[in-house]
mmCIF file with all atom_site columns, C-alpha atoms in Angstrom:
data_model
loop_
_atom_site.group_PDB
_atom_site.id
_atom_site.type_symbol
_atom_site.label_atom_id
_atom_site.label_alt_id
_atom_site.label_comp_id
_atom_site.label_asym_id
_atom_site.label_entity_id
_atom_site.label_seq_id
_atom_site.pdbx_PDB_ins_code
_atom_site.Cartn_x
_atom_site.Cartn_y
_atom_site.Cartn_z
_atom_site.occupancy
_atom_site.B_iso_or_equiv
_atom_site.pdbx_formal_charge
_atom_site.auth_seq_id
_atom_site.auth_comp_id
_atom_site.auth_asym_id
_atom_site.auth_atom_id
_atom_site.pdbx_PDB_model_num
ATOM 1   C CA . UNK F 1 1   ? 55.277 -189.641 -40.434 1.00 0.00 ? 5   UNK F CA 1
ATOM 2   C CA . UNK F 1 2   ? 56.900 -187.034 -38.244 1.00 0.00 ? 6   UNK F CA 1
ATOM 3   C CA . UNK F 1 3   ? 55.686 -187.361 -34.598 1.00 0.00 ? 7   UNK F CA 1
ATOM 4   C CA . UNK F 1 4   ? 56.270 -184.659 -31.944 1.00 0.00 ? 8   UNK F CA 1
ATOM 5   C CA . UNK F 1 5   ? 57.188 -185.904 -28.403 1.00 0.00 ? 9   UNK F CA 1
ATOM 6   C CA . UNK F 1 6   ? 58.244 -184.322 -25.187 1.00 0.00 ? 10  UNK F CA 1
ATOM 7   C CA . UNK F 1 7   ? 60.603 -185.212 -22.278 1.00 0.00 ? 11  UNK F CA 1
ATOM 8   C CA . UNK F 1 8   ? 60.281 -183.582 -18.988 1.00 0.00 ? 12  UNK F CA 1
ATOM 9   C CA . UNK F 1 9   ? 63.417 -183.166 -16.985 1.00 0.00 ? 13  UNK F CA 1
ATOM 10  C CA . UNK F 1 10  ? 65.535 -180.956 -14.717 1.00 0.00 ? 14  UNK F CA 1
ATOM 11  C CA . UNK F 1 11  ? 68.069 -180.749 -17.638 1.00 0.00 ? 15  UNK F CA 1
ATOM 12  C CA . UNK F 1 12  ? 67.952 -179.602 -21.193 1.00 0.00 ? 16  UNK F CA 1
ATOM 13  C CA . UNK F 1 13  ? 68.779 -182.632 -23.305 1.00 0.00 ? 17  UNK F CA 1
ATOM 14  C CA . UNK F 1 14  ? 69.728 -181.992 -26.831 1.00 0.00 ? 18  UNK F CA 1
ATOM 15  C CA . UNK F 1 15  ? 71.030 -185.463 -27.777 1.00 0.00 ? 19  UNK F CA 1
ATOM 16  C CA . UNK F 1 16  ? 69.383 -188.382 -25.726 1.00 0.00 ? 20  UNK F CA 1
ATOM 17  C CA . UNK F 1 17  ? 71.991 -191.231 -25.147 1.00 0.00 ? 21  UNK F CA 1
ATOM 18  C CA . UNK F 1 18  ? 71.479 -194.846 -26.197 1.00 0.00 ? 22  UNK F CA 1
ATOM 19  C CA . UNK F 1 19  ? 71.620 -197.286 -23.335 1.00 0.00 ? 23  UNK F CA 1
ATOM 20  C CA . UNK F 1 20  ? 71.718 -194.729 -20.765 1.00 0.00 ? 24  UNK F CA 1
ATOM 21  C CA . UNK F 1 21  ? 69.203 -194.589 -17.855 1.00 0.00 ? 25  UNK F CA 1
ATOM 22  C CA . UNK F 1 22  ? 67.489 -196.715 -15.291 1.00 0.00 ? 26  UNK F CA 1
ATOM 23  C CA . UNK F 1 23  ? 67.031 -200.435 -16.230 1.00 0.00 ? 27  UNK F CA 1
ATOM 24  C CA . UNK F 1 24  ? 64.299 -200.766 -13.784 1.00 0.00 ? 28  UNK F CA 1
ATOM 25  C CA . UNK F 1 25  ? 61.982 -198.275 -15.524 1.00 0.00 ? 29  UNK F CA 1
ATOM 26  C CA . UNK F 1 26  ? 58.509 -199.514 -16.753 1.00 0.00 ? 30  UNK F CA 1
ATOM 27  C CA . UNK F 1 27  ? 59.834 -200.910 -20.067 1.00 0.00 ? 31  UNK F CA 1
ATOM 28  C CA . UNK F 1 28  ? 63.501 -201.093 -19.194 1.00 0.00 ? 32  UNK F CA 1
ATOM 29  C CA . UNK F 1 29  ? 66.306 -198.899 -20.701 1.00 0.00 ? 33  UNK F CA 1
ATOM 30  C CA . UNK F 1 30  ? 64.967 -196.340 -23.030 1.00 0.00 ? 34  UNK F CA 1
ATOM 31  C CA . UNK F 1 31  ? 64.349 -192.688 -23.452 1.00 0.00 ? 35  UNK F CA 1
ATOM 32  C CA . UNK F 1 32  ? 60.951 -191.970 -21.837 1.00 0.00 ? 36  UNK F CA 1
ATOM 33  C CA . UNK F 1 33  ? 58.756 -189.273 -23.500 1.00 0.00 ? 37  UNK F CA 1
ATOM 34  C CA . UNK F 1 34  ? 55.172 -188.423 -23.980 1.00 0.00 ? 38  UNK F CA 1
ATOM 35  C CA . UNK F 1 35  ? 53.082 -186.869 -26.735 1.00 0.00 ? 39  UNK F CA 1
ATOM 36  C CA . UNK F 1 36  ? 51.347 -184.710 -23.999 1.00 0.00 ? 40  UNK F CA 1
ATOM 37  C CA . UNK F 1 37  ? 53.233 -181.475 -23.320 1.00 0.00 ? 41  UNK F CA 1
ATOM 38  C CA . UNK F 1 38  ? 51.322 -181.145 -20.056 1.00 0.00 ? 42  UNK F CA 1
ATOM 39  C CA . UNK F 1 39  ? 52.463 -184.549 -18.663 1.00 0.00 ? 43  UNK F CA 1
ATOM 40  C CA . UNK F 1 40  ? 55.998 -183.490 -19.611 1.00 0.00 ? 44  UNK F CA 1
ATOM 41  C CA . UNK F 1 41  ? 55.671 -180.233 -17.709 1.00 0.00 ? 45  UNK F CA 1
ATOM 42  C CA . UNK F 1 42  ? 54.469 -181.911 -14.628 1.00 0.00 ? 46  UNK F CA 1
ATOM 43  C CA . UNK F 1 43  ? 57.133 -184.647 -14.878 1.00 0.00 ? 47  UNK F CA 1
ATOM 44  C CA . UNK F 1 44  ? 59.967 -182.001 -15.059 1.00 0.00 ? 48  UNK F CA 1
ATOM 45  C CA . UNK F 1 45  ? 58.523 -179.892 -12.175 1.00 0.00 ? 49  UNK F CA 1
ATOM 46  C CA . UNK F 1 46  ? 57.731 -182.731 -9.827  1.00 0.00 ? 50  UNK F CA 1
ATOM 47  C CA . UNK F 1 47  ? 60.913 -182.364 -7.584  1.00 0.00 ? 51  UNK F CA 1
ATOM 48  C CA . UNK F 1 48  ? 62.079 -178.656 -7.278  1.00 0.00 ? 52  UNK F CA 1
ATOM 49  C CA . UNK F 1 49  ? 59.128 -177.046 -9.240  1.00 0.00 ? 53  UNK F CA 1
ATOM 50  C CA . UNK F 1 50  ? 61.750 -176.007 -11.926 1.00 0.00 ? 54  UNK F CA 1
ATOM 51  C CA . UNK F 1 51  ? 62.526 -177.989 -15.031 1.00 0.00 ? 55  UNK F CA 1
ATOM 52  C CA . UNK F 1 52  ? 62.417 -178.271 -18.771 1.00 0.00 ? 56  UNK F CA 1
ATOM 53  C CA . UNK F 1 53  ? 60.289 -179.598 -21.384 1.00 0.00 ? 57  UNK F CA 1
ATOM 54  C CA . UNK F 1 54  ? 62.525 -180.947 -24.045 1.00 0.00 ? 58  UNK F CA 1
ATOM 55  C CA . UNK F 1 55  ? 60.625 -181.050 -27.470 1.00 0.00 ? 59  UNK F CA 1
ATOM 56  C CA . UNK F 1 56  ? 61.696 -183.460 -30.285 1.00 0.00 ? 60  UNK F CA 1
ATOM 57  C CA . UNK F 1 57  ? 60.518 -184.831 -33.546 1.00 0.00 ? 61  UNK F CA 1
ATOM 58  C CA . UNK F 1 58  ? 60.908 -188.320 -34.846 1.00 0.00 ? 62  UNK F CA 1
ATOM 59  C CA . UNK F 1 59  ? 59.997 -190.001 -38.113 1.00 0.00 ? 63  UNK F CA 1
ATOM 60  C CA . UNK F 1 60  ? 58.652 -193.245 -36.868 1.00 0.00 ? 64  UNK F CA 1
ATOM 61  C CA . UNK F 1 61  ? 56.844 -194.573 -39.923 1.00 0.00 ? 65  UNK F CA 1
ATOM 62  C CA . UNK F 1 62  ? 59.721 -196.974 -40.702 1.00 0.00 ? 66  UNK F CA 1
ATOM 63  C CA . UNK F 1 63  ? 60.349 -198.071 -37.160 1.00 0.00 ? 67  UNK F CA 1
ATOM 64  C CA . UNK F 1 64  ? 58.793 -201.056 -35.358 1.00 0.00 ? 68  UNK F CA 1
ATOM 65  C CA . UNK F 1 65  ? 56.402 -199.933 -32.830 1.00 0.00 ? 69  UNK F CA 1
ATOM 66  C CA . UNK F 1 66  ? 54.924 -201.947 -30.033 1.00 0.00 ? 70  UNK F CA 1
ATOM 67  C CA . UNK F 1 67  ? 51.687 -200.182 -29.084 1.00 0.00 ? 71  UNK F CA 1
ATOM 68  C CA . UNK F 1 68  ? 50.171 -201.683 -25.753 1.00 0.00 ? 72  UNK F CA 1
ATOM 69  C CA . UNK F 1 69  ? 47.111 -199.595 -26.261 1.00 0.00 ? 73  UNK F CA 1
ATOM 70  C CA . UNK F 1 70  ? 46.063 -201.060 -29.563 1.00 0.00 ? 74  UNK F CA 1
ATOM 71  C CA . UNK F 1 71  ? 45.300 -204.558 -30.662 1.00 0.00 ? 75  UNK F CA 1
ATOM 72  C CA . UNK F 1 72  ? 46.758 -207.237 -30.669 1.00 0.00 ? 76  UNK F CA 1
ATOM 73  C CA . UNK F 1 73  ? 48.688 -206.068 -27.505 1.00 0.00 ? 77  UNK F CA 1
ATOM 74  C CA . UNK F 1 74  ? 45.900 -203.856 -25.648 1.00 0.00 ? 78  UNK F CA 1
ATOM 75  C CA . UNK F 1 75  ? 45.158 -206.707 -23.056 1.00 0.00 ? 79  UNK F CA 1
ATOM 76  C CA . UNK F 1 76  ? 46.244 -205.116 -19.820 1.00 0.00 ? 80  UNK F CA 1
ATOM 77  C CA . UNK F 1 77  ? 48.199 -208.232 -18.795 1.00 0.00 ? 81  UNK F CA 1
ATOM 78  C CA . UNK F 1 78  ? 50.829 -207.655 -21.554 1.00 0.00 ? 82  UNK F CA 1
ATOM 79  C CA . UNK F 1 79  ? 51.439 -204.170 -19.810 1.00 0.00 ? 83  UNK F CA 1
ATOM 80  C CA . UNK F 1 80  ? 51.523 -205.796 -16.211 1.00 0.00 ? 84  UNK F CA 1
ATOM 81  C CA . UNK F 1 81  ? 54.022 -208.514 -17.472 1.00 0.00 ? 85  UNK F CA 1
ATOM 82  C CA . UNK F 1 82  ? 56.297 -206.065 -18.588 1.00 0.00 ? 86  UNK F CA 1
ATOM 83  C CA . UNK F 1 83  ? 56.116 -203.839 -15.527 1.00 0.00 ? 87  UNK F CA 1
ATOM 84  C CA . UNK F 1 84  ? 56.767 -206.933 -13.212 1.00 0.00 ? 88  UNK F CA 1
ATOM 85  C CA . UNK F 1 85  ? 59.779 -208.046 -15.480 1.00 0.00 ? 89  UNK F CA 1
ATOM 86  C CA . UNK F 1 86  ? 61.434 -204.724 -15.403 1.00 0.00 ? 90  UNK F CA 1
ATOM 87  C CA . UNK F 1 87  ? 60.612 -203.117 -12.112 1.00 0.00 ? 91  UNK F CA 1
ATOM 88  C CA . UNK F 1 88  ? 62.644 -203.559 -9.037  1.00 0.00 ? 92  UNK F CA 1
ATOM 89  C CA . UNK F 1 89  ? 59.954 -205.432 -7.099  1.00 0.00 ? 93  UNK F CA 1
ATOM 90  C CA . UNK F 1 90  ? 59.638 -205.463 -3.353  1.00 0.00 ? 94  UNK F CA 1
ATOM 91  C CA . UNK F 1 91  ? 60.947 -208.526 -1.621  1.00 0.00 ? 95  UNK F CA 1
ATOM 92  C CA . UNK F 1 92  ? 57.425 -209.172 -0.504  1.00 0.00 ? 96  UNK F CA 1
ATOM 93  C CA . UNK F 1 93  ? 56.115 -209.316 -3.910  1.00 0.00 ? 97  UNK F CA 1
ATOM 94  C CA . UNK F 1 94  ? 58.920 -211.600 -5.155  1.00 0.00 ? 98  UNK F CA 1
ATOM 95  C CA . UNK F 1 95  ? 58.834 -213.900 -2.196  1.00 0.00 ? 99  UNK F CA 1
ATOM 96  C CA . UNK F 1 96  ? 55.103 -214.257 -1.604  1.00 0.00 ? 100 UNK F CA 1
ATOM 97  C CA . UNK F 1 97  ? 53.802 -214.322 -5.167  1.00 0.00 ? 101 UNK F CA 1
ATOM 98  C CA . UNK F 1 98  ? 56.171 -216.264 -7.236  1.00 0.00 ? 102 UNK F CA 1
ATOM 99  C CA . UNK F 1 99  ? 53.540 -218.336 -9.028  1.00 0.00 ? 103 UNK F CA 1
ATOM 100 C CA . UNK F 1 100 ? 51.595 -215.145 -10.004 1.00 0.00 ? 104 UNK F CA 1
ATOM 101 C CA . UNK F 1 101 ? 54.685 -213.542 -11.360 1.00 0.00 ? 105 UNK F CA 1
ATOM 102 C CA . UNK F 1 102 ? 55.813 -216.652 -13.235 1.00 0.00 ? 106 UNK F CA 1
ATOM 103 C CA . UNK F 1 103 ? 52.252 -217.003 -14.763 1.00 0.00 ? 107 UNK F CA 1
ATOM 104 C CA . UNK F 1 104 ? 52.396 -213.422 -16.274 1.00 0.00 ? 108 UNK F CA 1
ATOM 105 C CA . UNK F 1 105 ? 56.061 -213.951 -17.623 1.00 0.00 ? 109 UNK F CA 1
ATOM 106 C CA . UNK F 1 106 ? 55.075 -217.364 -19.217 1.00 0.00 ? 110 UNK F CA 1
ATOM 107 C CA . UNK F 1 107 ? 51.849 -216.232 -20.838 1.00 0.00 ? 111 UNK F CA 1
ATOM 108 C CA . UNK F 1 108 ? 52.097 -212.285 -21.442 1.00 0.00 ? 112 UNK F CA 1
ATOM 109 C CA . UNK F 1 109 ? 55.870 -211.282 -21.499 1.00 0.00 ? 113 UNK F CA 1
ATOM 110 C CA . UNK F 1 110 ? 56.829 -209.636 -24.817 1.00 0.00 ? 114 UNK F CA 1
ATOM 111 C CA . UNK F 1 111 ? 60.300 -209.593 -26.032 1.00 0.00 ? 115 UNK F CA 1
ATOM 112 C CA . UNK F 1 112 ? 60.745 -205.748 -26.402 1.00 0.00 ? 116 UNK F CA 1
ATOM 113 C CA . UNK F 1 113 ? 64.303 -206.255 -27.982 1.00 0.00 ? 117 UNK F CA 1
ATOM 114 C CA . UNK F 1 114 ? 62.335 -206.746 -31.264 1.00 0.00 ? 118 UNK F CA 1
ATOM 115 C CA . UNK F 1 115 ? 61.103 -203.210 -31.337 1.00 0.00 ? 119 UNK F CA 1
ATOM 116 C CA . UNK F 1 116 ? 62.382 -199.801 -31.858 1.00 0.00 ? 120 UNK F CA 1
ATOM 117 C CA . UNK F 1 117 ? 59.788 -197.864 -29.955 1.00 0.00 ? 121 UNK F CA 1
ATOM 118 C CA . UNK F 1 118 ? 57.223 -198.757 -27.134 1.00 0.00 ? 122 UNK F CA 1
ATOM 119 C CA . UNK F 1 119 ? 53.895 -196.927 -26.554 1.00 0.00 ? 123 UNK F CA 1
ATOM 120 C CA . UNK F 1 120 ? 52.200 -197.737 -23.349 1.00 0.00 ? 124 UNK F CA 1
ATOM 121 C CA . UNK F 1 121 ? 50.807 -196.488 -20.098 1.00 0.00 ? 125 UNK F CA 1
ATOM 122 C CA . UNK F 1 122 ? 53.005 -195.162 -17.336 1.00 0.00 ? 126 UNK F CA 1
ATOM 123 C CA . UNK F 1 123 ? 53.266 -196.589 -13.976 1.00 0.00 ? 127 UNK F CA 1
ATOM 124 C CA . UNK F 1 124 ? 55.052 -194.079 -11.687 1.00 0.00 ? 128 UNK F CA 1
ATOM 125 C CA . UNK F 1 125 ? 55.054 -194.610 -7.913  1.00 0.00 ? 129 UNK F CA 1
ATOM 126 C CA . UNK F 1 126 ? 51.384 -193.694 -7.481  1.00 0.00 ? 130 UNK F CA 1
ATOM 127 C CA . UNK F 1 127 ? 50.046 -195.649 -10.546 1.00 0.00 ? 131 UNK F CA 1
ATOM 128 C CA . UNK F 1 128 ? 52.318 -198.834 -9.818  1.00 0.00 ? 132 UNK F CA 1
ATOM 129 C CA . UNK F 1 129 ? 50.027 -199.429 -7.082  1.00 0.00 ? 133 UNK F CA 1
ATOM 130 C CA . UNK F 1 130 ? 47.300 -200.794 -9.281  1.00 0.00 ? 134 UNK F CA 1
ATOM 131 C CA . UNK F 1 131 ? 49.365 -203.495 -11.211 1.00 0.00 ? 135 UNK F CA 1
ATOM 132 C CA . UNK F 1 132 ? 51.056 -204.417 -7.834  1.00 0.00 ? 136 UNK F CA 1
ATOM 133 C CA . UNK F 1 133 ? 47.730 -204.755 -6.160  1.00 0.00 ? 137 UNK F CA 1
ATOM 134 C CA . UNK F 1 134 ? 46.421 -206.957 -8.984  1.00 0.00 ? 138 UNK F CA 1
ATOM 135 C CA . UNK F 1 135 ? 49.488 -209.373 -8.567  1.00 0.00 ? 139 UNK F CA 1
ATOM 136 C CA . UNK F 1 136 ? 48.542 -209.723 -4.949  1.00 0.00 ? 140 UNK F CA 1
ATOM 137 C CA . UNK F 1 137 ? 44.864 -210.320 -6.084  1.00 0.00 ? 141 UNK F CA 1
ATOM 138 C CA . UNK F 1 138 ? 43.644 -207.574 -4.166  1.00 0.00 ? 142 UNK F CA 1
ATOM 139 C CA . UNK F 1 139 ? 41.838 -206.091 -7.093  1.00 0.00 ? 143 UNK F CA 1
ATOM 140 C CA . UNK F 1 140 ? 40.228 -207.649 -10.019 1.00 0.00 ? 144 UNK F CA 1
ATOM 141 C CA . UNK F 1 141 ? 41.121 -207.745 -13.707 1.00 0.00 ? 145 UNK F CA 1
ATOM 142 C CA . UNK F 1 142 ? 37.797 -205.933 -14.535 1.00 0.00 ? 146 UNK F CA 1
ATOM 143 C CA . UNK F 1 143 ? 38.786 -203.019 -12.287 1.00 0.00 ? 147 UNK F CA 1
ATOM 144 C CA . UNK F 1 144 ? 42.427 -202.909 -13.769 1.00 0.00 ? 148 UNK F CA 1
ATOM 145 C CA . UNK F 1 145 ? 40.944 -203.007 -17.221 1.00 0.00 ? 149 UNK F CA 1
ATOM 146 C CA . UNK F 1 146 ? 38.495 -200.125 -16.568 1.00 0.00 ? 150 UNK F CA 1
ATOM 147 C CA . UNK F 1 147 ? 41.444 -197.877 -15.488 1.00 0.00 ? 151 UNK F CA 1
ATOM 148 C CA . UNK F 1 148 ? 43.574 -198.995 -18.252 1.00 0.00 ? 152 UNK F CA 1
ATOM 149 C CA . UNK F 1 149 ? 40.971 -198.479 -21.064 1.00 0.00 ? 153 UNK F CA 1
ATOM 150 C CA . UNK F 1 150 ? 39.931 -195.149 -19.630 1.00 0.00 ? 154 UNK F CA 1
ATOM 151 C CA . UNK F 1 151 ? 43.475 -193.921 -20.136 1.00 0.00 ? 155 UNK F CA 1
ATOM 152 C CA . UNK F 1 152 ? 43.916 -192.635 -16.548 1.00 0.00 ? 156 UNK F CA 1
ATOM 153 C CA . UNK F 1 153 ? 47.447 -193.380 -16.384 1.00 0.00 ? 157 UNK F CA 1
ATOM 154 C CA . UNK F 1 154 ? 48.731 -191.273 -19.482 1.00 0.00 ? 158 UNK F CA 1
ATOM 155 C CA . UNK F 1 155 ? 50.830 -192.698 -22.344 1.00 0.00 ? 159 UNK F CA 1
ATOM 156 C CA . UNK F 1 156 ? 54.480 -192.995 -22.707 1.00 0.00 ? 160 UNK F CA 1
ATOM 157 C CA . UNK F 1 157 ? 56.409 -193.038 -25.842 1.00 0.00 ? 161 UNK F CA 1
ATOM 158 C CA . UNK F 1 158 ? 59.672 -194.973 -25.131 1.00 0.00 ? 162 UNK F CA 1
ATOM 159 C CA . UNK F 1 159 ? 62.633 -194.881 -27.640 1.00 0.00 ? 163 UNK F CA 1
ATOM 160 C CA . UNK F 1 160 ? 64.491 -198.144 -27.039 1.00 0.00 ? 164 UNK F CA 1
ATOM 161 C CA . UNK F 1 161 ? 66.692 -199.098 -30.180 1.00 0.00 ? 165 UNK F CA 1
ATOM 162 C CA . UNK F 1 162 ? 69.792 -197.528 -31.461 1.00 0.00 ? 166 UNK F CA 1
ATOM 163 C CA . UNK F 1 163 ? 68.000 -196.985 -34.769 1.00 0.00 ? 167 UNK F CA 1
ATOM 164 C CA . UNK F 1 164 ? 65.290 -194.942 -33.194 1.00 0.00 ? 168 UNK F CA 1
ATOM 165 C CA . UNK F 1 165 ? 67.887 -192.944 -31.101 1.00 0.00 ? 169 UNK F CA 1
ATOM 166 C CA . UNK F 1 166 ? 69.496 -191.915 -34.462 1.00 0.00 ? 170 UNK F CA 1
ATOM 167 C CA . UNK F 1 167 ? 66.261 -190.601 -35.681 1.00 0.00 ? 171 UNK F CA 1
ATOM 168 C CA . UNK F 1 168 ? 65.271 -188.368 -32.795 1.00 0.00 ? 172 UNK F CA 1
ATOM 169 C CA . UNK F 1 169 ? 65.945 -184.556 -33.418 1.00 0.00 ? 173 UNK F CA 1
ATOM 170 C CA . UNK F 1 170 ? 65.827 -181.891 -30.801 1.00 0.00 ? 174 UNK F CA 1
ATOM 171 C CA . UNK F 1 171 ? 63.430 -179.021 -31.534 1.00 0.00 ? 175 UNK F CA 1
ATOM 172 C CA . UNK F 1 172 ? 63.585 -176.750 -28.575 1.00 0.00 ? 176 UNK F CA 1
ATOM 173 C CA . UNK F 1 173 ? 62.913 -176.503 -24.931 1.00 0.00 ? 177 UNK F CA 1
ATOM 174 C CA . UNK F 1 174 ? 60.458 -174.657 -22.538 1.00 0.00 ? 178 UNK F CA 1
ATOM 175 C CA . UNK F 1 175 ? 60.838 -173.839 -18.793 1.00 0.00 ? 179 UNK F CA 1
ATOM 176 C CA . UNK F 1 176 ? 58.251 -175.063 -16.389 1.00 0.00 ? 180 UNK F CA 1
ATOM 177 C CA . UNK F 1 177 ? 57.040 -173.417 -13.341 1.00 0.00 ? 181 UNK F CA 1
ATOM 178 C CA . UNK F 1 178 ? 55.943 -174.129 -9.695  1.00 0.00 ? 182 UNK F CA 1
ATOM 179 C CA . UNK F 1 179 ? 52.395 -174.540 -10.938 1.00 0.00 ? 183 UNK F CA 1
ATOM 180 C CA . UNK F 1 180 ? 53.268 -177.444 -12.911 1.00 0.00 ? 184 UNK F CA 1
ATOM 181 C CA . UNK F 1 181 ? 54.670 -179.107 -9.654  1.00 0.00 ? 185 UNK F CA 1
ATOM 182 C CA . UNK F 1 182 ? 51.296 -178.453 -8.233  1.00 0.00 ? 186 UNK F CA 1
ATOM 183 C CA . UNK F 1 183 ? 49.561 -180.124 -11.022 1.00 0.00 ? 187 UNK F CA 1
ATOM 184 C CA . UNK F 1 184 ? 51.708 -183.281 -10.752 1.00 0.00 ? 188 UNK F CA 1
ATOM 185 C CA . UNK F 1 185 ? 50.730 -183.598 -7.103  1.00 0.00 ? 189 UNK F CA 1
ATOM 186 C CA . UNK F 1 186 ? 46.881 -183.116 -7.775  1.00 0.00 ? 190 UNK F CA 1
ATOM 187 C CA . UNK F 1 187 ? 47.297 -185.933 -10.481 1.00 0.00 ? 191 UNK F CA 1
ATOM 188 C CA . UNK F 1 188 ? 49.143 -188.011 -7.821  1.00 0.00 ? 192 UNK F CA 1
ATOM 189 C CA . UNK F 1 189 ? 46.538 -187.379 -5.141  1.00 0.00 ? 193 UNK F CA 1
ATOM 190 C CA . UNK F 1 190 ? 43.861 -188.260 -7.387  1.00 0.00 ? 194 UNK F CA 1
ATOM 191 C CA . UNK F 1 191 ? 45.677 -191.558 -8.469  1.00 0.00 ? 195 UNK F CA 1
ATOM 192 C CA . UNK F 1 192 ? 46.083 -192.328 -4.608  1.00 0.00 ? 196 UNK F CA 1
ATOM 193 C CA . UNK F 1 193 ? 42.320 -191.725 -4.047  1.00 0.00 ? 197 UNK F CA 1
ATOM 194 C CA . UNK F 1 194 ? 41.279 -193.770 -7.033  1.00 0.00 ? 198 UNK F CA 1
ATOM 195 C CA . UNK F 1 195 ? 43.309 -196.601 -5.691  1.00 0.00 ? 199 UNK F CA 1
ATOM 196 C CA . UNK F 1 196 ? 42.128 -196.536 -2.082  1.00 0.00 ? 200 UNK F CA 1
ATOM 197 C CA . UNK F 1 197 ? 38.454 -196.451 -3.585  1.00 0.00 ? 201 UNK F CA 1
ATOM 198 C CA . UNK F 1 198 ? 39.282 -199.400 -5.932  1.00 0.00 ? 202 UNK F CA 1
ATOM 199 C CA . UNK F 1 199 ? 40.606 -201.534 -2.966  1.00 0.00 ? 203 UNK F CA 1
ATOM 200 C CA . UNK F 1 200 ? 37.350 -200.885 -1.037  1.00 0.00 ? 204 UNK F CA 1
ATOM 201 C CA . UNK F 1 201 ? 35.184 -201.723 -4.097  1.00 0.00 ? 205 UNK F CA 1
ATOM 202 C CA . UNK F 1 202 ? 37.085 -204.735 -5.062  1.00 0.00 ? 206 UNK F CA 1
ATOM 203 C CA . UNK F 1 203 ? 37.492 -206.225 -1.510  1.00 0.00 ? 207 UNK F CA 1
ATOM 204 C CA . UNK F 1 204 ? 34.418 -208.513 -1.847  1.00 0.00 ? 208 UNK F CA 1
ATOM 205 C CA . UNK F 1 205 ? 33.599 -207.831 -5.644  1.00 0.00 ? 209 UNK F CA 1
ATOM 206 C CA . UNK F 1 206 ? 33.082 -210.842 -7.890  1.00 0.00 ? 210 UNK F CA 1
ATOM 207 C CA . UNK F 1 207 ? 35.412 -210.983 -10.872 1.00 0.00 ? 211 UNK F CA 1
ATOM 208 C CA . UNK F 1 208 ? 38.617 -212.497 -12.112 1.00 0.00 ? 212 UNK F CA 1
ATOM 209 C CA . UNK F 1 209 ? 41.684 -212.269 -9.908  1.00 0.00 ? 213 UNK F CA 1
ATOM 210 C CA . UNK F 1 210 ? 45.216 -213.262 -10.704 1.00 0.00 ? 214 UNK F CA 1
ATOM 211 C CA . UNK F 1 211 ? 45.255 -216.209 -8.351  1.00 0.00 ? 215 UNK F CA 1
ATOM 212 C CA . UNK F 1 212 ? 42.222 -217.569 -10.186 1.00 0.00 ? 216 UNK F CA 1
ATOM 213 C CA . UNK F 1 213 ? 44.013 -217.352 -13.421 1.00 0.00 ? 217 UNK F CA 1
ATOM 214 C CA . UNK F 1 214 ? 46.917 -219.276 -11.916 1.00 0.00 ? 218 UNK F CA 1
ATOM 215 C CA . UNK F 1 215 ? 44.876 -222.048 -10.400 1.00 0.00 ? 219 UNK F CA 1
ATOM 216 C CA . UNK F 1 216 ? 43.059 -222.533 -13.718 1.00 0.00 ? 220 UNK F CA 1
ATOM 217 C CA . UNK F 1 217 ? 46.382 -222.880 -15.405 1.00 0.00 ? 221 UNK F CA 1
ATOM 218 C CA . UNK F 1 218 ? 47.529 -225.640 -12.951 1.00 0.00 ? 222 UNK F CA 1
#
């Protein structure tokens, strides 16, 4: 089927380039899009208030898609494992939580090279606090699942294989405005508040923490 996707940027991108970008993005190298025009507007405008929403179509019915929002990979830990594997983690996290990171990699890391497209939740600087805090066992699996299942983070549609890049077609673009930048920071501030409230809620809450899972695995 033909799917419409959007990419927010400071540039008009008629031909996305394979193997170009930041290897430390959520799902590694790829072309990061969304099916939400509004999210694309916000992302394009977040720096200067001016940008472009690039619109594309892609026939993905013959592509192999890893969808982290649907069974059998809708367990939030698959998402966290990928983030921890791909992101440029702080030295604090790497040095103080090696057992937790190894546990996630051993039990939940998916080989994304087997797929053409990845659909999953985004974790920009605000939202990355949630999985990072989970690795430190500051919040519970139950709380992380609550946010994950509610779709608070917004979904990404990421093109990763050369085959998928060959199928994407540029449709058109739209200019964004300063209002979209305001919307981006409203969403960011909401995420920051949700995270702060979550830490307070989970400080003494009963529930599963990553350290418990690691200990049970020993």
